[in-house]
PDB file of C-alpha atoms in Angstrom:
ATOM      1  CA  ASP A   1      91.446  99.999 105.622  1.00 89.00           C
ATOM      2  CA  ILE A   2      94.782 101.303 104.562  1.00 93.00           C
ATOM      3  CA  THR A   3      96.959 100.146 107.257  1.00 93.00           C
ATOM      4  CA  TYR A   4      95.885  96.402 106.401  1.00 96.00           C
ATOM      5  CA  ALA A   5      96.482  96.944 102.759  1.00 96.00           C
ATOM      6  CA  LYS A   6      99.854  98.320 103.373  1.00 96.00           C
ATOM      7  CA  THR A   7     100.567  95.184 105.735  1.00 97.00           C
ATOM      8  CA  GLN A   8      99.609  92.996 103.069  1.00 97.00           C
ATOM      9  CA  VAL A   9     101.964  94.742 100.104  1.00 97.00           C
ATOM     10  CA  GLN A  10     104.594  94.566 102.318  1.00 97.00           C
ATOM     11  CA  ALA A  11     104.389  91.095 103.302  1.00 97.00           C
ATOM     12  CA  LEU A  12     104.264  90.160  99.117  1.00 96.00           C
ATOM     13  CA  ILE A  13     107.580  92.504  99.124  1.00 96.00           C
ATOM     14  CA  GLN A  14     109.404  90.222 101.348  1.00 96.00           C
ATOM     15  CA  LYS A  15     107.819  86.664  99.545  1.00 96.00           C
ATOM     16  CA  LEU A  16     109.525  88.328  96.302  1.00 93.00           C
ATOM     17  CA  ALA A  17     112.476  89.282  98.319  1.00 91.00           C
ATOM     18  CA  ASN A  18     113.102  85.307  99.489  1.00 93.00           C
ATOM     19  CA  ALA A  19     112.007  83.916  96.323  1.00 93.00           C
ATOM     20  CA  ASN A  20     114.460  82.522  94.167  1.00 93.00           C
ATOM     21  CA  PRO A  21     112.641  82.388  90.688  1.00 93.00           C
ATOM     22  CA  PRO A  22     114.129  80.641  87.667  1.00 94.00           C
ATOM     23  CA  SER A  23     116.553  83.314  85.776  1.00 93.00           C
ATOM     24  CA  GLU A  24     113.703  83.443  82.727  1.00 94.00           C
ATOM     25  CA  TRP A  25     111.692  84.548  85.519  1.00 95.00           C
ATOM     26  CA  GLN A  26     113.890  87.474  87.515  1.00 94.00           C
ATOM     27  CA  GLN A  27     112.929  90.044  85.464  1.00 94.00           C
ATOM     28  CA  SER A  28     109.346  89.635  85.844  1.00 96.00           C
ATOM     29  CA  TYR A  29     109.517  89.368  89.373  1.00 95.00           C
ATOM     30  CA  ASN A  30     111.585  92.493  89.632  1.00 95.00           C
ATOM     31  CA  SER A  31     109.410  94.502  87.764  1.00 97.00           C
ATOM     32  CA  TYR A  32     106.211  92.849  90.013  1.00 96.00           C
ATOM     33  CA  ASN A  33     108.650  94.103  93.110  1.00 96.00           C
ATOM     34  CA  ASN A  34     109.136  97.535  91.708  1.00 97.00           C
ATOM     35  CA  SER A  35     105.223  97.840  91.341  1.00 97.00           C
ATOM     36  CA  LEU A  36     104.500  96.716  94.734  1.00 97.00           C
ATOM     37  CA  GLN A  37     107.094  99.519  96.266  1.00 97.00           C
ATOM     38  CA  SER A  38     105.103 101.947  93.940  1.00 97.00           C
ATOM     39  CA  PHE A  39     101.830 100.946  95.577  1.00 97.00           C
ATOM     40  CA  SER A  40     103.427 101.144  98.584  1.00 97.00           C
ATOM     41  CA  ALA A  41     104.291 104.580  98.418  1.00 96.00           C
ATOM     42  CA  TYR A  42     100.909 105.032  96.863  1.00 96.00           C
ATOM     43  CA  LEU A  43      99.265 104.124 100.115  1.00 96.00           C
ATOM     44  CA  ASP A  44     101.478 106.386 102.012  1.00 95.00           C
ATOM     45  CA  ALA A  45     100.427 109.203 100.389  1.00 93.00           C
ATOM     46  CA  MET A  46      97.034 107.877 100.581  1.00 92.00           C
ATOM     47  CA  GLN A  47      97.323 107.567 104.321  1.00 93.00           C
ATOM     48  CA  LYS A  48      99.230 111.034 104.836  1.00 91.00           C
ATOM     49  CA  ARG A  49      96.006 112.604 102.997  1.00 90.00           C
ATOM     50  CA  VAL A  50      93.481 110.878 105.417  1.00 90.00           C
ATOM     51  CA  GLN A  51      95.485 111.544 107.996  1.00 90.00           C
ATOM     52  CA  ALA A  52      95.654 115.139 107.253  1.00 90.00           C
ATOM     53  CA  ASN A  53      91.857 115.104 106.089  1.00 89.00           C
ATOM     54  CA  ASP A  54      93.340 116.891 102.938  1.00 80.00           C
ATOM     55  CA  ARG A  55      89.915 116.440 100.915  1.00 79.00           C
ATOM     56  CA  ALA A  56      90.823 119.008  98.233  1.00 77.00           C
ATOM     57  CA  GLY A  57      94.484 118.322  97.685  1.00 75.00           C
ATOM     58  CA  SER A  58      95.920 118.058  94.566  1.00 78.00           C
ATOM     59  CA  ASP A  59      95.660 114.415  93.278  1.00 88.00           C
ATOM     60  CA  SER A  60      98.669 114.351  90.941  1.00 90.00           C
ATOM     61  CA  GLU A  61     101.497 112.547  93.471  1.00 89.00           C
ATOM     62  CA  LEU A  62      98.681 109.557  94.107  1.00 92.00           C
ATOM     63  CA  ASN A  63      97.684 109.426  90.125  1.00 94.00           C
ATOM     64  CA  GLN A  64     101.520 109.344  89.166  1.00 95.00           C
ATOM     65  CA  LEU A  65     102.210 106.352  91.871  1.00 95.00           C
ATOM     66  CA  LYS A  66      99.356 104.772  90.874  1.00 95.00           C
ATOM     67  CA  SER A  67     100.372 105.227  87.434  1.00 96.00           C
ATOM     68  CA  GLN A  68     103.770 103.764  87.801  1.00 97.00           C
ATOM     69  CA  SER A  69     102.630 100.818  89.863  1.00 97.00           C
ATOM     70  CA  ASP A  70     100.628  99.976  86.809  1.00 97.00           C
ATOM     71  CA  SER A  71     103.217 100.180  84.334  1.00 97.00           C
ATOM     72  CA  TYR A  72     105.440  97.983  86.588  1.00 97.00           C
ATOM     73  CA  ILE A  73     102.797  95.366  86.632  1.00 97.00           C
ATOM     74  CA  ASP A  74     102.816  95.886  82.527  1.00 97.00           C
ATOM     75  CA  GLN A  75     106.238  95.200  82.506  1.00 96.00           C
ATOM     76  CA  ALA A  76     106.122  92.393  84.680  1.00 96.00           C
ATOM     77  CA  ILE A  77     103.597  91.046  82.154  1.00 96.00           C
ATOM     78  CA  SER A  78     105.457  91.470  79.431  1.00 96.00           C
ATOM     79  CA  LYS A  79     108.672  89.757  80.625  1.00 94.00           C
ATOM     80  CA  TRP A  80     106.927  86.568  81.436  1.00 92.00           C
ATOM     81  CA  PRO A  81     109.107  84.032  79.208  1.00 88.00           C
ATOM     82  CA  THR A  82     107.261  82.285  76.047  1.00 82.00           C
ATOM     83  CA  SER A  83     108.518  79.206  76.500  1.00 68.00           C
TER      84      SER A  83
END
Protein backbone atom coordinates (compact mmCIF):
# COMPACT_ATOMS: atom_id res chain seq x y z
CA ASP A 1 0.00 0.00 0.00
CA ILE A 2 1.35 3.42 -0.97
CA THR A 3 0.53 5.07 2.35
CA TYR A 4 2.46 2.41 4.25
CA ALA A 5 5.42 2.73 1.88
CA LYS A 6 5.43 6.52 2.33
CA THR A 7 5.42 6.06 6.12
CA GLN A 8 8.38 3.70 5.90
CA VAL A 9 10.34 6.04 3.62
CA GLN A 10 9.66 9.00 5.92
CA ALA A 11 10.88 6.93 8.90
CA LEU A 12 14.12 6.19 7.06
CA ILE A 13 14.53 9.86 6.14
CA GLN A 14 14.08 10.75 9.82
CA LYS A 15 16.66 8.15 10.89
CA LEU A 16 19.16 9.62 8.45
CA ALA A 17 18.41 13.13 9.69
CA ASN A 18 19.18 12.00 13.24
CA ALA A 19 22.26 10.00 12.27
CA ASN A 20 25.72 11.25 12.92
CA PRO A 21 27.83 9.24 10.49
CA PRO A 22 31.61 9.43 10.46
CA SER A 23 32.82 12.15 8.09
CA GLU A 24 34.02 9.60 5.52
CA TRP A 25 30.43 8.32 5.22
CA GLN A 26 28.68 11.71 5.07
CA GLN A 27 28.57 11.98 1.25
CA SER A 28 27.11 8.50 0.98
CA TYR A 29 24.48 9.33 3.62
CA ASN A 30 23.60 12.53 1.77
CA SER A 31 23.13 10.69 -1.51
CA TYR A 32 21.02 8.02 0.18
CA ASN A 33 18.87 10.76 1.75
CA ASN A 34 18.43 12.34 -1.69
CA SER A 35 17.36 8.96 -3.03
CA LEU A 36 14.75 8.59 -0.31
CA GLN A 37 13.46 12.11 -0.99
CA SER A 38 13.12 11.31 -4.71
CA PHE A 39 11.43 8.01 -3.95
CA SER A 40 9.02 9.80 -1.62
CA ALA A 41 8.14 12.19 -4.46
CA TYR A 42 7.67 9.13 -6.71
CA LEU A 43 5.23 7.64 -4.20
CA ASP A 44 3.37 10.97 -3.97
CA ALA A 45 3.02 11.11 -7.76
CA MET A 46 1.90 7.48 -7.85
CA GLN A 47 -0.68 8.10 -5.13
CA LYS A 48 -2.09 11.09 -7.04
CA ARG A 49 -2.48 8.96 -10.15
CA VAL A 50 -4.18 6.19 -8.22
CA GLN A 51 -6.55 8.62 -6.49
CA ALA A 52 -7.40 10.24 -9.82
CA ASN A 53 -7.88 6.80 -11.38
CA ASP A 54 -5.46 7.98 -14.08
CA ARG A 55 -4.54 4.81 -15.95
CA ALA A 56 -3.89 6.45 -19.28
CA GLY A 57 -1.63 9.26 -18.09
CA SER A 58 1.98 9.62 -19.04
CA ASP A 59 4.49 7.66 -17.00
CA SER A 60 7.26 10.15 -17.75
CA GLU A 61 7.07 11.87 -14.35
CA LEU A 62 7.06 8.55 -12.52
CA ASN A 63 9.92 7.21 -14.63
CA GLN A 64 11.95 10.37 -14.08
CA LEU A 65 11.50 10.29 -10.30
CA LYS A 66 12.33 6.59 -10.11
CA SER A 67 15.38 7.05 -12.31
CA GLN A 68 16.53 9.97 -10.16
CA SER A 69 16.13 7.88 -7.00
CA ASP A 70 18.12 5.03 -8.56
CA SER A 71 20.85 7.45 -9.63
CA TYR A 72 21.22 8.74 -6.08
CA ILE A 73 21.53 5.15 -4.83
CA ASP A 74 24.33 4.58 -7.33
CA GLN A 75 26.02 7.75 -6.07
CA ALA A 76 25.63 6.63 -2.45
CA ILE A 77 27.28 3.30 -3.22
CA SER A 78 30.09 4.94 -5.18
CA LYS A 79 30.85 7.19 -2.19
CA TRP A 80 31.35 4.37 0.28
CA PRO A 81 34.74 4.67 1.94
CA THR A 82 37.16 2.09 0.64
CA SER A 83 39.41 1.83 3.66
